[in-house]
Coordinates of C-alpha atoms and ligand atoms in Angstrom, one line a residue:
M1 CA 87.7 134.6 106.9
G2 CA 88.1 138.2 108.1
S3 CA 85.5 139.7 106.0
N4 CA 83.1 136.8 106.7
L5 CA 83.5 137.3 110.5
L6 CA 82.9 141.0 110.0
L7 CA 79.7 140.3 108.0
N8 CA 78.6 137.9 110.6
I9 CA 79.1 140.5 113.4
A10 CA 77.4 143.2 111.3
S11 CA 74.4 140.9 110.5
K12 CA 73.8 140.7 114.3
G13 CA 73.1 144.5 114.3
H14 CA 76.6 145.8 115.3
T15 CA 78.2 148.7 113.5
V16 CA 81.7 147.7 112.2
A17 CA 84.5 149.0 110.2
G18 CA 86.9 146.8 108.1
F19 CA 90.4 147.4 107.0
D20 CA 92.6 145.5 104.5
V21 CA 95.7 146.6 102.6
D22 CA 94.3 144.7 99.5
S23 CA 91.9 147.0 97.6
A24 CA 90.1 144.0 96.0
K25 CA 89.2 142.8 99.5
V26 CA 88.0 146.3 100.5
E27 CA 85.8 146.5 97.4
G28 CA 84.6 142.9 97.9
L29 CA 83.5 143.8 101.4
R30 CA 81.7 147.0 100.3
G31 CA 79.9 144.9 97.7
R32 CA 78.6 142.4 100.3
S33 CA 77.6 144.8 103.0
E34 CA 74.3 145.9 101.7
G35 CA 71.7 146.5 104.5
M36 CA 74.4 146.3 107.2
Q37 CA 76.3 148.9 109.2
I38 CA 79.7 148.3 107.6
R39 CA 82.4 150.7 106.4
A40 CA 85.5 149.4 104.6
Y41 CA 88.9 151.0 104.4
Q42 CA 92.3 150.5 102.9
D43 CA 94.0 153.1 105.0
P44 CA 94.6 152.4 108.7
A45 CA 94.2 156.0 109.8
A46 CA 90.8 156.3 108.1
F47 CA 89.8 153.0 109.6
A48 CA 90.8 154.0 113.1
A49 CA 89.1 157.4 112.7
A50 CA 85.8 155.7 111.7
L51 CA 85.6 154.1 115.2
A52 CA 85.0 155.8 118.5
P53 CA 87.7 155.1 121.2
P54 CA 88.1 152.9 123.1
R55 CA 88.1 150.6 120.2
P56 CA 88.3 146.9 120.0
M57 CA 90.2 145.9 116.7
L58 CA 90.0 142.3 115.6
L59 CA 92.8 141.1 113.3
L60 CA 92.3 138.0 111.1
V61 CA 95.6 137.5 109.3
P62 CA 97.9 134.5 108.8
A63 CA 100.1 133.6 111.7
G64 CA 103.7 134.9 112.0
R65 CA 105.4 138.2 111.0
I66 CA 102.3 139.5 109.3
V67 CA 100.5 139.8 112.6
D68 CA 103.3 142.0 114.0
E69 CA 103.2 144.1 110.8
A70 CA 99.4 144.5 111.1
I71 CA 99.8 145.6 114.8
E72 CA 102.6 148.0 113.8
S73 CA 100.5 149.6 111.1
L74 CA 97.7 150.2 113.7
L75 CA 99.9 151.4 116.6
P76 CA 100.3 155.0 115.5
H77 CA 96.5 155.3 115.3
L78 CA 95.7 153.7 118.7
S79 CA 94.5 155.7 121.8
P80 CA 94.8 154.7 125.4
G81 CA 92.2 152.0 126.2
D82 CA 92.0 150.6 122.7
F83 CA 92.6 147.0 122.4
V84 CA 93.7 144.5 119.8
I85 CA 92.2 141.0 119.3
D86 CA 94.3 138.6 117.3
G87 CA 91.8 136.1 115.8
G88 CA 94.4 134.2 113.7
N89 CA 96.2 130.9 114.4
S90 CA 99.1 132.6 116.2
H91 CA 101.6 130.6 118.2
Y92 CA 100.8 131.1 121.9
K93 CA 104.3 132.3 122.7
D94 CA 103.9 135.1 120.1
T95 CA 100.6 136.0 121.7
A96 CA 102.2 136.3 125.1
R97 CA 104.9 138.5 123.7
R98 CA 102.4 140.8 121.8
A99 CA 100.1 141.0 124.8
S100 CA 103.0 142.2 127.1
T101 CA 104.2 144.8 124.5
L102 CA 100.7 146.2 123.9
E103 CA 99.8 146.2 127.6
A104 CA 103.0 148.0 128.5
N105 CA 101.9 150.7 126.1
G106 CA 98.5 151.1 127.7
Y107 CA 96.6 149.0 125.2
G108 CA 94.7 145.8 125.7
F109 CA 95.2 142.5 123.9
L110 CA 93.1 139.4 123.5
G111 CA 94.2 136.2 121.7
L112 CA 91.2 134.6 120.1
G113 CA 91.2 131.2 118.5
V114 CA 88.5 131.1 115.8
S115 CA 87.5 127.7 114.4
G116 CA 85.0 126.9 111.6
G117 CA 86.8 127.9 108.5
E118 CA 85.5 130.5 106.0
R119 CA 81.9 129.4 106.1
G120 CA 82.0 129.0 109.9
A121 CA 83.2 132.6 110.3
R122 CA 80.1 133.8 108.4
L123 CA 77.6 131.4 109.9
G124 CA 78.9 131.1 113.4
P125 CA 82.3 129.9 114.5
A126 CA 83.5 128.5 117.8
M127 CA 85.8 131.0 119.6
M128 CA 88.4 130.5 122.3
A129 CA 89.5 133.7 124.0
G130 CA 92.5 134.2 126.2
G131 CA 93.3 137.2 128.3
T132 CA 91.9 139.2 131.2
P133 CA 88.2 139.0 132.2
E134 CA 88.0 142.8 131.9
N135 CA 89.1 142.8 128.2
Y136 CA 86.9 139.8 127.5
A137 CA 83.9 141.5 129.1
R138 CA 84.3 144.4 126.6
V139 CA 83.6 142.2 123.6
Q140 CA 81.7 139.3 125.1
A141 CA 78.3 140.4 123.9
V142 CA 79.6 140.9 120.3
L143 CA 81.4 137.6 120.3
E144 CA 78.4 135.7 121.8
S145 CA 76.1 137.1 119.1
A146 CA 78.5 136.0 116.3
A147 CA 79.4 132.6 117.7
A148 CA 77.8 129.2 116.8
K149 CA 75.1 128.1 119.2
F150 CA 74.7 124.7 120.8
E151 CA 71.1 124.4 122.1
G152 CA 71.1 128.1 122.5
E153 CA 74.5 128.4 124.3
P154 CA 77.1 130.5 122.5
C155 CA 80.2 128.6 121.5
V156 CA 82.6 131.2 122.8
A157 CA 84.3 131.6 126.2
L158 CA 87.3 133.0 128.0
V159 CA 89.3 129.8 128.3
G160 CA 92.1 131.2 130.5
A161 CA 94.6 133.9 131.1
G162 CA 97.3 135.2 128.8
P163 CA 97.7 133.2 125.6
A164 CA 95.3 130.4 126.7
G165 CA 92.9 131.1 123.8
H166 CA 95.6 130.5 121.2
Y167 CA 96.9 127.5 123.2
V168 CA 93.5 125.9 123.2
K169 CA 93.0 126.6 119.4
M170 CA 96.5 125.1 118.7
V171 CA 95.4 121.9 120.5
H172 CA 92.0 122.0 118.8
N173 CA 94.0 121.9 115.5
G174 CA 96.2 119.0 116.8
I175 CA 93.0 117.1 117.5
E176 CA 91.8 118.1 114.0
Y177 CA 94.9 116.6 112.4
A178 CA 94.4 113.4 114.3
M179 CA 90.7 113.1 113.3
M180 CA 91.4 113.9 109.7
Q181 CA 94.2 111.3 109.5
S182 CA 92.1 108.7 111.2
I183 CA 89.3 109.3 108.7
A184 CA 91.8 109.0 105.8
E185 CA 93.1 105.7 107.2
V186 CA 89.6 104.3 107.6
Y187 CA 88.8 105.4 104.0
D188 CA 92.0 103.5 102.9
V189 CA 91.0 100.4 104.8
L190 CA 87.4 100.5 103.3
R191 CA 88.9 100.8 99.8
R192 CA 92.0 98.5 100.0
V193 CA 91.1 96.0 102.7
L194 CA 87.3 95.7 102.3
G195 CA 87.4 96.4 98.5
H196 CA 84.7 99.1 98.6
S197 CA 84.2 101.3 95.5
L198 CA 84.4 105.0 96.0
Q199 CA 80.6 105.2 96.0
D200 CA 80.3 102.5 98.6
A201 CA 82.8 104.3 100.8
A202 CA 80.9 107.6 100.3
N203 CA 77.7 105.7 101.4
V204 CA 79.4 104.4 104.5
F205 CA 80.6 107.9 105.5
D206 CA 77.1 109.2 104.7
R207 CA 75.6 106.6 107.1
W208 CA 78.1 107.6 109.8
T209 CA 76.9 111.2 109.7
S210 CA 73.9 110.1 111.8
S211 CA 76.0 107.8 114.1
P212 CA 77.7 108.9 117.3
L213 CA 80.7 109.8 115.1
G214 CA 78.7 112.3 113.2
G215 CA 80.1 115.8 112.9
F216 CA 81.7 118.3 110.6
L217 CA 84.7 116.1 109.5
I218 CA 82.6 113.0 108.7
E219 CA 80.0 115.2 106.8
I220 CA 82.6 116.9 104.6
T221 CA 84.3 113.5 103.9
A222 CA 81.0 112.1 102.8
S223 CA 80.5 115.0 100.4
I224 CA 84.1 114.9 99.1
L225 CA 83.8 111.2 98.3
A226 CA 80.5 111.7 96.5
Y227 CA 81.6 114.7 94.5
R228 CA 82.1 114.6 90.7
N229 CA 83.3 117.6 88.8
P230 CA 81.5 117.5 85.4
D231 CA 84.8 118.6 83.7
D232 CA 86.9 115.7 85.0
P233 CA 87.0 112.1 83.8
D234 CA 87.3 110.7 87.3
P235 CA 85.9 111.7 90.7
L236 CA 87.8 114.8 91.9
V237 CA 89.1 113.2 95.1
E238 CA 90.9 110.5 92.9
L239 CA 92.7 113.3 91.1
V240 CA 94.1 115.0 94.2
L241 CA 97.8 114.5 94.8
D242 CA 98.5 112.4 97.9
K243 CA 100.8 114.9 99.6
A244 CA 99.3 116.6 102.7
K245 CA 100.3 120.1 103.5
A246 CA 100.3 121.8 106.9
K247 CA 100.6 125.3 108.3
G248 CA 102.1 124.2 111.6
T249 CA 99.6 124.1 114.4
G250 CA 99.7 120.3 114.6
K251 CA 103.5 120.3 114.8
W252 CA 103.3 123.0 117.5
T253 CA 100.9 120.8 119.5
T254 CA 103.3 117.9 119.3
Q255 CA 106.3 120.1 120.2
D256 CA 104.6 121.5 123.3
A257 CA 103.4 118.1 124.4
M258 CA 107.0 116.8 124.2
D259 CA 108.1 119.8 126.3
L260 CA 105.4 119.1 128.9
G261 CA 105.8 115.3 128.9
V262 CA 102.2 114.6 127.9
P263 CA 101.7 111.5 125.7
I264 CA 99.6 112.4 122.6
P265 CA 100.6 109.6 120.2
T266 CA 97.5 109.8 118.0
I267 CA 98.2 113.5 117.3
D268 CA 102.0 112.9 116.9
A269 CA 101.2 110.1 114.4
S270 CA 99.0 112.4 112.4
V271 CA 101.7 115.1 112.1
S272 CA 104.3 112.4 111.0
A273 CA 101.8 110.9 108.5
R274 CA 101.5 114.3 106.7
Q275 CA 105.3 114.6 106.7
L276 CA 105.7 111.0 105.3
S277 CA 103.1 111.7 102.6
E278 CA 105.3 114.6 101.4
S279 CA 108.1 112.1 100.4
R280 CA 106.2 111.0 97.4
E281 CA 109.3 110.3 95.2
T282 CA 110.8 108.1 97.9
R283 CA 107.5 106.3 98.3
M284 CA 107.2 105.6 94.6
K285 CA 110.7 104.1 94.6
L286 CA 110.1 102.0 97.6
A287 CA 106.8 100.7 96.3
T288 CA 108.8 98.8 93.8
L289 CA 111.5 97.6 96.3
I290 CA 109.5 96.5 99.3
A291 CA 106.9 93.8 98.7
T292 CA 103.3 94.3 99.7
P293 CA 101.7 91.4 101.6
G294 CA 99.2 89.3 99.8
S295 CA 95.6 90.3 100.5
A296 CA 94.4 89.1 103.9
V297 CA 90.9 90.3 104.4
K298 CA 89.7 89.5 107.9
P299 CA 86.2 88.1 107.4
S300 CA 85.2 89.6 110.8
L301 CA 86.1 93.1 109.7
G302 CA 83.1 95.1 108.3
A303 CA 82.4 98.7 107.7
E304 CA 80.4 99.1 110.9
E305 CA 83.3 97.6 112.9
L306 CA 85.6 100.2 111.2
G307 CA 83.2 102.9 112.3
L308 CA 83.7 101.7 115.9
A309 CA 87.5 101.7 115.4
L310 CA 87.3 105.3 114.1
E311 CA 85.2 106.3 117.1
A312 CA 88.0 104.9 119.4
A313 CA 90.6 107.0 117.5
F314 CA 88.4 110.1 117.8
W315 CA 88.1 109.5 121.6
C316 CA 91.9 109.2 121.8
A317 CA 92.4 112.5 119.8
Y318 CA 90.0 114.4 122.1
I319 CA 91.3 112.9 125.3
Q320 CA 95.0 113.4 124.4
G321 CA 94.4 117.0 123.4
L322 CA 92.4 117.8 126.5
S323 CA 95.1 116.1 128.7
L324 CA 97.6 118.4 127.1
I325 CA 95.4 121.5 127.8
Q326 CA 95.1 120.3 131.4
A327 CA 98.9 120.0 131.8
A328 CA 99.5 123.3 130.0
S329 CA 97.0 125.1 132.2
H330 CA 98.8 123.9 135.4
E331 CA 102.3 124.6 134.0
Y332 CA 101.6 128.0 132.5
G333 CA 99.0 129.2 134.9
F334 CA 96.2 129.6 132.4
G335 CA 93.4 128.4 134.7
T336 CA 91.6 126.6 131.9
D337 CA 88.5 124.7 132.8
L338 CA 88.0 121.7 130.5
R339 CA 84.2 122.0 131.1
K340 CA 84.2 125.3 129.2
V341 CA 86.5 124.0 126.4
T342 CA 84.4 120.9 125.7
R343 CA 81.2 122.9 125.7
I344 CA 82.4 125.5 123.2
W345 CA 83.6 122.7 120.9
R346 CA 80.1 121.2 120.6
A347 CA 79.2 123.4 117.6
G348 CA 80.8 125.7 115.1
C349 CA 84.3 124.3 115.2
I350 CA 86.1 121.9 112.8
V351 CA 86.4 119.1 115.5
R352 CA 82.7 119.2 116.5
S353 CA 81.0 115.8 116.6
R354 CA 78.3 114.1 118.6
L355 CA 81.0 112.7 120.9
L356 CA 81.6 116.2 122.4
V357 CA 78.3 115.9 124.3
P358 CA 79.4 112.8 126.4
L359 CA 82.9 114.3 126.5
A360 CA 81.5 117.6 128.0
E361 CA 79.5 115.4 130.6
A362 CA 82.7 113.5 131.4
S363 CA 84.6 116.7 132.0
D364 CA 81.9 117.6 134.6
R365 CA 82.7 114.4 136.5
V366 CA 86.5 114.4 136.3
S367 CA 88.6 116.9 138.3
N368 CA 90.9 119.2 136.3
R369 CA 93.9 117.1 137.5
D370 CA 92.6 113.6 136.7
H371 CA 92.9 111.8 133.4
L372 CA 89.7 111.9 131.4
L373 CA 89.8 108.1 130.8
T374 CA 89.3 107.6 134.6
D375 CA 85.7 108.7 134.1
P376 CA 83.7 105.4 134.4
A377 CA 81.4 106.2 131.4
L378 CA 84.3 107.0 129.1
A379 CA 86.3 104.0 130.3
A380 CA 83.2 101.8 129.7
R381 CA 82.7 103.2 126.1
V382 CA 86.4 102.7 125.3
T383 CA 86.3 99.2 126.7
T384 CA 83.4 98.4 124.2
L385 CA 85.3 100.0 121.3
L386 CA 88.7 98.5 122.0
P387 CA 88.1 95.0 120.4
H388 CA 86.9 96.6 117.2
L389 CA 90.0 98.9 117.0
R390 CA 92.2 95.9 117.6
T391 CA 90.5 94.0 114.8
A392 CA 90.8 97.0 112.4
V393 CA 94.5 97.5 113.2
A394 CA 95.3 93.8 112.9
A395 CA 93.5 93.5 109.5
S396 CA 95.3 96.6 108.2
A397 CA 98.7 95.3 109.4
E398 CA 98.1 92.0 107.7
A399 CA 97.1 93.7 104.5
G400 CA 100.1 96.1 104.7
I401 CA 97.9 99.2 104.9
P402 CA 99.5 102.0 107.1
V403 CA 97.2 103.1 109.9
P404 CA 99.4 105.3 112.1
C405 CA 96.6 107.0 114.0
L406 CA 94.5 103.9 114.5
G407 CA 97.7 102.0 115.6
A408 CA 98.9 104.8 117.9
S409 CA 95.4 104.9 119.5
L410 CA 95.4 101.2 120.1
S411 CA 98.8 101.4 121.8
Y412 CA 97.7 104.4 123.8
L413 CA 94.6 102.6 125.2
D414 CA 96.5 99.4 125.7
G415 CA 99.3 101.3 127.5
Y416 CA 96.9 103.1 129.8
R417 CA 95.1 99.8 130.7
T418 CA 98.3 98.0 131.5
A419 CA 99.1 97.9 135.2
R420 CA 102.7 96.7 134.7
L421 CA 104.5 98.1 131.6
P422 CA 108.0 96.9 130.5
A423 CA 109.5 100.3 131.6
N424 CA 111.4 98.3 134.3
I425 CA 113.6 97.1 131.4
I426 CA 114.3 100.7 130.4
Q427 CA 115.2 101.7 133.9
A428 CA 117.5 98.7 134.3
Q429 CA 119.2 99.5 131.0
R430 CA 119.7 103.1 132.1
D431 CA 121.1 102.0 135.4
L432 CA 123.5 99.5 133.8
F433 CA 125.1 101.8 131.3
G434 CA 124.6 105.2 133.0
A435 CA 124.2 104.5 136.7
H436 CA 121.0 106.5 136.6
G437 CA 119.4 104.5 139.4
F438 CA 116.0 102.9 139.7
E439 CA 113.1 102.6 142.1
R440 CA 112.0 99.1 143.3
T441 CA 108.5 97.8 143.8
D442 CA 109.3 96.2 147.2
R443 CA 111.2 99.0 149.0
P444 CA 111.5 102.7 148.9
G445 CA 114.5 104.8 147.7
V446 CA 116.7 105.0 144.6
H447 CA 118.8 101.9 144.0
H448 CA 121.8 101.0 141.8
S449 CA 123.1 97.6 140.7
D450 CA 126.2 96.4 138.7
W451 CA 123.7 94.0 137.0
G452 CA 126.4 91.3 137.2
Q453 CA 128.7 93.3 134.9
P454 CA 132.5 92.9 135.6
Ligands
LIG1 C1 92.8 125.4 110.7 O1 92.9 126.4 111.4 O2 92.0 124.5 110.9 C2 93.8 125.4 109.6 O3 93.3 126.0 108.4 C3 94.2 124.0 109.2 O4 95.5 123.8 109.5 P1 96.5 123.2 108.3 O5 96.5 124.1 107.2 O6 97.8 123.1 109.0 O7 95.9 121.8 108.0

């Protein structure tokens, strides 16, 4: 991804130098840089010497200790005014720590979330920067030239102070987990509830590429389902082991949402679903111990209705993620504007879909404190989709097909449209066994009862 982003920047006419400890990567970059102003180095001193100070240095390395090691290897070669940009998937708390260490030493730091995968890095990713406006201004023109464009607008912005860029990228990935899991569930329902062949399922996803759902994840799923490796007896996707790995950004999203008290159940369910998939041996054992219900195909459920259910789950993923960003912005003082976030996600990033256009419009109408679902146009769309999501979840439940993200989305929407929830029971229970007190609907104050207990 690093060399691809470098090639992308160089292809826009900028002069760049690249550095990697791996000689094969350095050679690889040299081999791909023909006609561009690129120099490649394996030695940090030579790399730094190739650039005129003050130098912006962009790191693209895996999150964790390796980022600290990369910064440590550059430190002896930095001059005052240089600044480091971390373009990896770093945890936002690490970004805050690195920024204060570097800034205390007279260097600048920018946390930059980069989305779009390897191809996106070369062709135009979406980028979410966090830090000071001064540091951002120093690289804004370069980043804008390399970023994906939506109707001519570059998909990069300063999304807030401090580690806001990595926070927004973390939540982007949480949304990505939820969208991917929802797609996987709908694929499963197509195959095991509606009895579609793999080719039929591929055709359905192919049709959805030009529907409101259309976007990167639907497109790659259509390609994956249609792909046959000539060396394999079966379509490749059928040969892939059903254990989903994760690098952690989805889990971090869930952890932070719990800390901030923001409900993001569709995203939570997607993280748990990957974890459950890892217990393959237990699943294989239990498959013989717990009976599967007999097939109960709902005649009313069709592929197009499933597409509407998937759209509802996508809305939930976006809305939950953006609600978390809203809360984090207030709590941590990022000053993030959802209108910027939704706009830079319209192209280049993994979660891009056509739904981002009405979502960006909704973010113009709703204040940064209000829940996005209070936007009348979003509420109306969700109202239209809800019966289809309900039918899909009901049919899956009857057939014994797990749909954690679709189910969580349904309960999220049902929860938010319920004026009186049974939380009164929780409060009464807490008061009965712990004297925690409760508020009443008919008079102010905090009350306590013995609930008729001796
Ligand atoms: C990304 O940044 O999108 C990651 O590559 C995907 O995260 P994962 O490996 O945890 O799925």
